[in-house]
Tab-separated table of C-alpha atoms in Angstrom:
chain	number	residue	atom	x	y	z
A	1	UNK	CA	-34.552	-52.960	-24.142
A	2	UNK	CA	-36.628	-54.000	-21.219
A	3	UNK	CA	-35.191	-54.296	-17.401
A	4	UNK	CA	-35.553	-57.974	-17.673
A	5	UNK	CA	-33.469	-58.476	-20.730
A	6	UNK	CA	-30.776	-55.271	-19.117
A	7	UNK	CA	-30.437	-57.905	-16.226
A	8	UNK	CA	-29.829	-60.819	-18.057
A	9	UNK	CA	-27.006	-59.254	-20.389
A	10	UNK	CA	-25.590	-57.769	-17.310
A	11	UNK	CA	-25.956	-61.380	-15.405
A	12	UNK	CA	-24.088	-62.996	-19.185
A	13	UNK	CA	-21.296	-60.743	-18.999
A	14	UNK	CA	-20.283	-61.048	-15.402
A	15	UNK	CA	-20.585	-64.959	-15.977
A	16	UNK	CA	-17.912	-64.496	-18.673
A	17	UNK	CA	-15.961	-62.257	-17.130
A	18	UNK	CA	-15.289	-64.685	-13.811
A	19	UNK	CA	-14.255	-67.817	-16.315
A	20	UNK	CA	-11.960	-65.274	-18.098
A	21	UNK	CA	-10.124	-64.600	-14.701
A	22	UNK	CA	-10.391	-68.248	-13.289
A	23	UNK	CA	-8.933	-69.326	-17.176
A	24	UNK	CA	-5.809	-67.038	-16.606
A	25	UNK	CA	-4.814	-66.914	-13.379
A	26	UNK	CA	-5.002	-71.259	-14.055
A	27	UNK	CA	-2.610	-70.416	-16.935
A	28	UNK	CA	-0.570	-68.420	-14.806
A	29	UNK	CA	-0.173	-71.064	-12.478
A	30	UNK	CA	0.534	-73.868	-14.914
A	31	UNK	CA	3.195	-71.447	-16.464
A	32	UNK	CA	5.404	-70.876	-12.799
A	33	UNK	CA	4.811	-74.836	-12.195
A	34	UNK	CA	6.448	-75.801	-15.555
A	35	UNK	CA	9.119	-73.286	-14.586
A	36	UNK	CA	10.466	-74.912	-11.632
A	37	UNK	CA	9.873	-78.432	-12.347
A	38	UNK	CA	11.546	-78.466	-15.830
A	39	UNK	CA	14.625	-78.693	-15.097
A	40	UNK	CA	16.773	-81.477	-12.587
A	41	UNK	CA	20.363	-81.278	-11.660
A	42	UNK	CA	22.411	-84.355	-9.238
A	43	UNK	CA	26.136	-84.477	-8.212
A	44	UNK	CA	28.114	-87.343	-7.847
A	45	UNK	CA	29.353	-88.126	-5.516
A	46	UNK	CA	26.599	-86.079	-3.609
A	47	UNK	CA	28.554	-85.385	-0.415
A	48	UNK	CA	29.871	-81.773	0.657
A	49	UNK	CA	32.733	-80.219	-0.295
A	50	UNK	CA	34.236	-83.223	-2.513
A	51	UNK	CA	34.927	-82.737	-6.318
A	52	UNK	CA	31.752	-84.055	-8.372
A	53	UNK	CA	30.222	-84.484	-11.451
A	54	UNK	CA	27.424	-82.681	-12.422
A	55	UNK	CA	24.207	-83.901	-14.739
A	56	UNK	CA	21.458	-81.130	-15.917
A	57	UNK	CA	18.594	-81.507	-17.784
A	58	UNK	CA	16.629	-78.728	-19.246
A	59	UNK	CA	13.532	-78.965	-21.344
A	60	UNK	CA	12.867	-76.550	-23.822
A	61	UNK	CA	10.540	-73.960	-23.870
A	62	UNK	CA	7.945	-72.806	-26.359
A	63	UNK	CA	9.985	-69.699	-27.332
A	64	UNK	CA	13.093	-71.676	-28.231
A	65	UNK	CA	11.077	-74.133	-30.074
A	66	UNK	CA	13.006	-74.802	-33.917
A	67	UNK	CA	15.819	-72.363	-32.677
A	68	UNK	CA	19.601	-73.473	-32.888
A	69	UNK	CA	21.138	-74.880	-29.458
A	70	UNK	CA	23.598	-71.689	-28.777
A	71	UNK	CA	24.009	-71.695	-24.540
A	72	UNK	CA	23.392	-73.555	-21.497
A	73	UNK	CA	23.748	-71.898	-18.373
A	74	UNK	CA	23.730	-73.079	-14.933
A	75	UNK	CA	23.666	-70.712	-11.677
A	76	UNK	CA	24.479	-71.784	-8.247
A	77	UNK	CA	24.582	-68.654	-7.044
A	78	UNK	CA	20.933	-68.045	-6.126
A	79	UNK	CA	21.769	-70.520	-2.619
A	80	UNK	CA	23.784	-69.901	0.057
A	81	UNK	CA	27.156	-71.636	0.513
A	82	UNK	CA	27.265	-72.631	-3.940
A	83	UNK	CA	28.658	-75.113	-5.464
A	84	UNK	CA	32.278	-73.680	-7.144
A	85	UNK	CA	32.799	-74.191	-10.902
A	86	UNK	CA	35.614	-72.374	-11.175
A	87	UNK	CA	38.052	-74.851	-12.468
A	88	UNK	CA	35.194	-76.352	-15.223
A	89	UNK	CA	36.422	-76.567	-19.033
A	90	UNK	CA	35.317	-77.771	-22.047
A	91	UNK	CA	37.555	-80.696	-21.311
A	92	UNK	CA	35.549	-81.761	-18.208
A	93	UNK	CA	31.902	-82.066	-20.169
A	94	UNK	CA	31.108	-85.750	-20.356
A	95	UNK	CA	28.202	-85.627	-22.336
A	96	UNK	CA	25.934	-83.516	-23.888
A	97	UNK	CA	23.208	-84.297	-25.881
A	98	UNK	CA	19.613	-83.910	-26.916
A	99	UNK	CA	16.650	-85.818	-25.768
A	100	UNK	CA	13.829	-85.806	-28.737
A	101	UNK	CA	10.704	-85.454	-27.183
A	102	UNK	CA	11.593	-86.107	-23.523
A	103	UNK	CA	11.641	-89.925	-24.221
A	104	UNK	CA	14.752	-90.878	-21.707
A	105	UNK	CA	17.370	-91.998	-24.850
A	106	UNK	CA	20.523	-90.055	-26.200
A	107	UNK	CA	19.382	-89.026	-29.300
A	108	UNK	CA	21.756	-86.814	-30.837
A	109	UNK	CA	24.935	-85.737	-29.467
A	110	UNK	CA	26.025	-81.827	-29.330
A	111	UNK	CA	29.523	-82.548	-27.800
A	112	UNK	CA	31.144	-81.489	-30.879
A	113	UNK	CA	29.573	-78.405	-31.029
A	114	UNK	CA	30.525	-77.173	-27.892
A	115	UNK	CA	33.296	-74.379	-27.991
A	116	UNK	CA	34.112	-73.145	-24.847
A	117	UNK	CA	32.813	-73.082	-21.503
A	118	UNK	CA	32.806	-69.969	-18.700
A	119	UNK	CA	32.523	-69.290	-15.205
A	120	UNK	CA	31.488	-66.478	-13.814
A	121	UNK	CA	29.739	-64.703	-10.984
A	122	UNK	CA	33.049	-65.696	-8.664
A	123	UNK	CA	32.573	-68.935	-9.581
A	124	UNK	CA	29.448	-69.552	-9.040
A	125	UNK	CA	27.562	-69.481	-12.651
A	126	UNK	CA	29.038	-71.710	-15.876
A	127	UNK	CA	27.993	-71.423	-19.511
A	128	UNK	CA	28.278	-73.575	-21.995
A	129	UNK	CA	28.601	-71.960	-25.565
A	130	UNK	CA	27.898	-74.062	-28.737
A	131	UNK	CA	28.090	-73.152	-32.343
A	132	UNK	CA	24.478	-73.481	-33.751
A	133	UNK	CA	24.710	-76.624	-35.765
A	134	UNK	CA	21.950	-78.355	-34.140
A	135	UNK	CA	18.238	-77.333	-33.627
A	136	UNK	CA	16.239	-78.127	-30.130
A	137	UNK	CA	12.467	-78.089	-30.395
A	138	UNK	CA	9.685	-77.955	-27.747
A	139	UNK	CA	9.327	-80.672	-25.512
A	140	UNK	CA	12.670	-81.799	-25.873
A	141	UNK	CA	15.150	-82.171	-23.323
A	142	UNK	CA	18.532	-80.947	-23.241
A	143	UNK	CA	21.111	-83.048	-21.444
A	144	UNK	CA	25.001	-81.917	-20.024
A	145	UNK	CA	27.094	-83.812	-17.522
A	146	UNK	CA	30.212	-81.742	-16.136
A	147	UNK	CA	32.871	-82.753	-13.901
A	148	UNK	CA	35.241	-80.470	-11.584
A	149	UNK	CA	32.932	-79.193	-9.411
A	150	UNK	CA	33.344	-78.386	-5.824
A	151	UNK	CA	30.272	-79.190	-3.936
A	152	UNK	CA	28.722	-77.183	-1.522
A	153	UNK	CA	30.411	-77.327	1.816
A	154	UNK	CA	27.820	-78.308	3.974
A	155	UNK	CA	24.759	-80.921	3.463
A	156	UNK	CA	21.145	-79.756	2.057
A	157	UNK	CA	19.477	-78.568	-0.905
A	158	UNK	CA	20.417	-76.210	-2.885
A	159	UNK	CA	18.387	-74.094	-5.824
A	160	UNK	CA	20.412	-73.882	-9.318
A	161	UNK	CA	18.870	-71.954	-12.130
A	162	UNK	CA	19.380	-73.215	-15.571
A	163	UNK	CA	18.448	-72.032	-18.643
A	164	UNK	CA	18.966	-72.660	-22.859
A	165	UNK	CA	19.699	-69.857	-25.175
A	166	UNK	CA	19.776	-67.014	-22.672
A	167	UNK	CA	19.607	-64.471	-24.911
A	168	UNK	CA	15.836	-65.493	-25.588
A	169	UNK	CA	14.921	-66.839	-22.211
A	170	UNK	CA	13.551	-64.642	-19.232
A	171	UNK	CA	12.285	-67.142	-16.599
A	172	UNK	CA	15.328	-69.578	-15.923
A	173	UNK	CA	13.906	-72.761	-14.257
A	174	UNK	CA	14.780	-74.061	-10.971
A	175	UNK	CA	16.171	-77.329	-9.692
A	176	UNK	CA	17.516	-78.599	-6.599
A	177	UNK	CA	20.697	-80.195	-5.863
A	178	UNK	CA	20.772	-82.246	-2.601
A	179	UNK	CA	23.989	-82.896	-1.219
A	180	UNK	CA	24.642	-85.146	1.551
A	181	UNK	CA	27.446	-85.148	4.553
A	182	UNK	CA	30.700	-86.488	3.797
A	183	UNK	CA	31.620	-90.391	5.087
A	184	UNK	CA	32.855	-90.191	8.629
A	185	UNK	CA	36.870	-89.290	9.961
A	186	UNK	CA	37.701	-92.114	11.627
A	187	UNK	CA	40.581	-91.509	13.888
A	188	UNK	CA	43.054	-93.390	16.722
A	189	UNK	CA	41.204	-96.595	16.783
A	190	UNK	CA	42.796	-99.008	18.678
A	191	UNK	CA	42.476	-101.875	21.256
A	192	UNK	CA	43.550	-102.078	24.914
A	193	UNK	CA	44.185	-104.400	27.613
A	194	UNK	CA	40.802	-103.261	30.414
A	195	UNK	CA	42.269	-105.618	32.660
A	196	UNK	CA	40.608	-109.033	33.839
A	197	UNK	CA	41.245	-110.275	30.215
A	198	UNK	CA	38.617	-107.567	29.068
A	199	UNK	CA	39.323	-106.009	25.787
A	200	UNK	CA	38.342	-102.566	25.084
A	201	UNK	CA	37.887	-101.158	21.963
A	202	UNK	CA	37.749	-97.382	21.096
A	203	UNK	CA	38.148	-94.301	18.784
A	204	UNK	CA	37.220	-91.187	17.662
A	205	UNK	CA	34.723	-89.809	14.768
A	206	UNK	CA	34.057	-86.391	13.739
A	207	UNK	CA	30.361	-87.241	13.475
A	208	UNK	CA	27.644	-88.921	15.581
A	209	UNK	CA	27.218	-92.591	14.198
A	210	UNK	CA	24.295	-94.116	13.669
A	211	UNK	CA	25.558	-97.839	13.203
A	212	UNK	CA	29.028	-99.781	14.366
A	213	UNK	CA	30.255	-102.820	13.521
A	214	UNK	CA	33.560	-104.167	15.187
A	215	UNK	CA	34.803	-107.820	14.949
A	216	UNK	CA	37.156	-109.269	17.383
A	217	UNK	CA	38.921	-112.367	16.483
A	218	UNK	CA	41.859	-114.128	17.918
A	219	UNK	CA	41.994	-115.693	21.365
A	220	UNK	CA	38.092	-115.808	21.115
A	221	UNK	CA	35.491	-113.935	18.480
A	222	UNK	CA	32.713	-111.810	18.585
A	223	UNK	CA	31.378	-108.656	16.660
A	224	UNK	CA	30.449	-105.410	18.230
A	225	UNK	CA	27.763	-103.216	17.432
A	226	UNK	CA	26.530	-99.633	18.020
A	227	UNK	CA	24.649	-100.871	21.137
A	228	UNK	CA	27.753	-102.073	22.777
A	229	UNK	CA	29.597	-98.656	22.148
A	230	UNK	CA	29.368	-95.510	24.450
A	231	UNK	CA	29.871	-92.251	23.098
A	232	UNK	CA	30.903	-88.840	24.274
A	233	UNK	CA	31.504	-85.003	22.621
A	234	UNK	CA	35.143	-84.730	22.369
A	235	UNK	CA	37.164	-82.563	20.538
A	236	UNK	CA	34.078	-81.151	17.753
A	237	UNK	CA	33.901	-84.794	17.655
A	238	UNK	CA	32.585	-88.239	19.146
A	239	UNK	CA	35.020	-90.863	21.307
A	240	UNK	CA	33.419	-94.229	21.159
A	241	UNK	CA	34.307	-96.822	23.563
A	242	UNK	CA	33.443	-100.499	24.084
A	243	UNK	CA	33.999	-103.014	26.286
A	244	UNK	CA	34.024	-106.961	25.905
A	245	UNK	CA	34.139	-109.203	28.638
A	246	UNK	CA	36.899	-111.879	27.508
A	247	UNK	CA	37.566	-115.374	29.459
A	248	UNK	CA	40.927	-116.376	27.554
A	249	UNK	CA	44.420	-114.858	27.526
A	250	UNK	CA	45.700	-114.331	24.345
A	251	UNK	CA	46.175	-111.908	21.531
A	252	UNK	CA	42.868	-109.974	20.226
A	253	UNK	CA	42.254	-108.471	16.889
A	254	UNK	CA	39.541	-105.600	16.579
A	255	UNK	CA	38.619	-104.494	13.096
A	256	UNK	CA	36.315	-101.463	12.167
A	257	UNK	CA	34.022	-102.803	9.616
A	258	UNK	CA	31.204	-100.331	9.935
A	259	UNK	CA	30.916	-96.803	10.576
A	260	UNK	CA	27.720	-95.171	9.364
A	261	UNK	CA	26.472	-91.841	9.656
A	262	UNK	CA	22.080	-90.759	9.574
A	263	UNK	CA	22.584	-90.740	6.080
A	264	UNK	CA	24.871	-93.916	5.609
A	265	UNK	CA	28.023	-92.431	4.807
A	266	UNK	CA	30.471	-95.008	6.037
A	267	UNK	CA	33.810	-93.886	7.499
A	268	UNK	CA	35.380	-97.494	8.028
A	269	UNK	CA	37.927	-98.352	5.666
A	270	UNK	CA	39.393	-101.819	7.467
A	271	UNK	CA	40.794	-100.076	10.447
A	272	UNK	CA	42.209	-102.360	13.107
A	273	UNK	CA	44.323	-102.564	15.914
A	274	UNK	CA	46.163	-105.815	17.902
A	275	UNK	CA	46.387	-106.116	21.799
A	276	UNK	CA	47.778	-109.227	23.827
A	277	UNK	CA	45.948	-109.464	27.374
A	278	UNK	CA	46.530	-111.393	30.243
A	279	UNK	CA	44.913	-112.084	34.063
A	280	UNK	CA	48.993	-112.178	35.416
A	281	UNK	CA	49.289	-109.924	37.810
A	282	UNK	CA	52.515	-108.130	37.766
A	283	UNK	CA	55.188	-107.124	40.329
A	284	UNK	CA	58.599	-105.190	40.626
A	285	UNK	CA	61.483	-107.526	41.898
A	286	UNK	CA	64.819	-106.039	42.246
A	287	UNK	CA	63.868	-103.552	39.399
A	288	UNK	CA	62.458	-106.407	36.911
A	289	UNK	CA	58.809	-107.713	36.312
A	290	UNK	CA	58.224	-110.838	38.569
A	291	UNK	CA	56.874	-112.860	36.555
A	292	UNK	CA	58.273	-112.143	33.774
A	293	UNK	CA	56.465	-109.869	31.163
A	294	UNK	CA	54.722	-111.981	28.041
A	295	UNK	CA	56.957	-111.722	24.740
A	296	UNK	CA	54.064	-111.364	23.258
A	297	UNK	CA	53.200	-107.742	24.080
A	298	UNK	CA	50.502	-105.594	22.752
A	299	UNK	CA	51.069	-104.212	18.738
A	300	UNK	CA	49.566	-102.535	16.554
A	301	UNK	CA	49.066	-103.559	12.882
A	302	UNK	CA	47.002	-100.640	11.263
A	303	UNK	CA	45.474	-97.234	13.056
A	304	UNK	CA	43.884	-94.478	11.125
C-alpha cells in the first residue's frame, strides 16, 4: 500500500469515527430529554398546604412496551418541603386509565384493576399496584388522578418522579408540580367614623395585595380601590387603610369585594362592616351628651 492510499484510509476512518461520536452522544441527549419531559403532574386546587387532587400522566417506555400494567409510582420526595400522601387509598383514585397512542381520549379504564395503593418514604412516595389484566404499549400514556393530598406548604415548583412497572424501569421521569400561595386571611375589617363625615375603611391581610376593591353604599356610594388604600407591615401581616371624603350624614356600608394577591388568589369573601357618621359636635352637660347622641349609632353587620 502506498503513503497516499495509508493517508486516505487513515483520513476515512477518522471521518467515521467523529459521526459515530456526534450519532451517540445526539442519542444520549434525546434519551435524558424524553426522560424528563414524559411525564406531567397538576394539583387542584394548586395552592399550598390545602388538600388536592392529583393528575399524572406517564408515557411508556420502550422497555415496557406489550408488558402488563403492574405499578405506578409517584415520588415527591426528591424536593424540598413534599407534598404528603400519607392518608391516599385506593378509595381516593378518581380515574385511571390508558391513553392509546398519546391521542388525549380515555381509552380503556384500569380502575378495576387497581388493588391497593401505598405510601411510603414518610409519606412522601405512593404506589399504585394493579393486577396485570391490561397491557400498555409504547407511546401510550398512562393516566391516574388521586385525591387526599396535602400540598406542599409553601408556593413553587416542585420535581416528582414517576414511573410504570418499577421493577423494569431504571430512569424514572421527572415532572413539575407548581403550586401557588393560598387566597389571602382577611381579618378585622371594619368601618369608622374619621370625623368631618369622612368614612374610613380598614383591615388586616396576611399578605401584600396586589388589587382592592371596596364599595360604599348608603348615605352616598362609591367603590374603593387599591390606589386609595395605604398599607403597612403589621403583625407578619399588612393593615390597609382608606379614607373617603363624605359630604352627607348618614349610615355607610363598606363591603370587601376584592382582595387579590400577585398571583390572584382572592381573600374577600363579602366582608362588610356598618358605621353611622355625623358633623355634630358633641358635649358633656351635667354628665349627658348635649345634643343628644344619634339612635342610630355605629353597628356592625358582618367582620371576618
Amino acid at each position: 500500500m502506498t503513503n497516499d492510499n495509508r493517508t486516505v484510509l487513515a483520513t476515512l476512518l477518522s471521518a467515521v469515527l467523529v459521526v459515530s461520536a456526534v450519532v451517540g452522544a445526539v442519542g444520549a441527549f434525546s434519551g435524558s430529554v424524553a426522560a424528563t419531559e414524559s411525564s406531567t403532574i397538576s394539583a387542584n386546587p394548586q395552592e399550598a398546604g390545602v388538600t388536592s387532587t392529583h393528575t399524572v400522566e406517564m408515557q411508556v417506555e420502550s422497555n415496557d412496551d406489550s408488558s402488563s400494567l403492574n405499578e405506578i409510582e409517584v415520588d415527591y420526595s426528591v424536593s424540598s418541603s413534599p407534598a404528603d400522601v400519607t392518608n391516599v387509598g385506593t378509595g381516593d383514585v378518581v380515574e385511571a386509565y390508558i391513553d392509546r397512542g398519546n391521542t388525549g381520549s380515555k381509552d380503556v379504564s384500569v380502575l378495576d384493576d387497581l388493588s391497593s395503593a401505598s405510601a411510603s418514604n414518610n409519606g412522601e412516595t405512593i404506589a399504585f399496584s394493579f393486577g396485570g389484566s391490561y397491557t400498555i404499549q409504547q407511546e401510550d400514556r398512562v393516566v391516574i388522578v388521586y385525591g387526599d393530598v396535602q400540598n406542599p406548604g409553601s408556593s413553587g415548583q416542585y420535581s416528582v418522579d414517576v414511573a410504570i412497572n418499577t421493577q423494569s424501569t431504571d430512569n424514572p421521569s421527572t415532572a413539575t408540580l407548581d403550586i401557588t400561595a393560598g387566597a389571602p386571611s382577611i381579618s378585622e375589617f371594619q368601618a369608622t367614623d374619621a370625623g368631618s363625615l369622612d368614612v374610613q375603611v380598614s383591615f388586616h391581610s396576611d399578605e401584600q395585595l396586589s388589587s382592592i376593591s371596596v364599595d360604599l353604599s348608603g348615605a352616598e356610594s362609591t367603590t374603593l380601590t387599591e390606589a386609595d388604600f395605604t398599607n403597612t407591615s403589621s403583625n407578619g401581616g399588612y393593615e390597609y387603610t382608606a379614607t373617603y371624603a363624605g359630604s352627607t350624614e348618614g349610615t355607610y356600608t363598606a363591603t370587601l369585594n376584592t382582595a387579590t394577591d400577585a398571583d390572584g388568589n382572592d381573600g374577600a369573601s363579602g366582608q362588610s362592616d356598618d358605621v353611622y357618621v355625623s358633623n355634630v359636635q358633641l358635649s358633656l352637660v351635667d354628665g349627658s351628651a348635649s345634643p343628644p347622641r344619634c339612635p342610630r349609632a355605629r353597628r356592625e353587620t358582618t367582620r371576618s
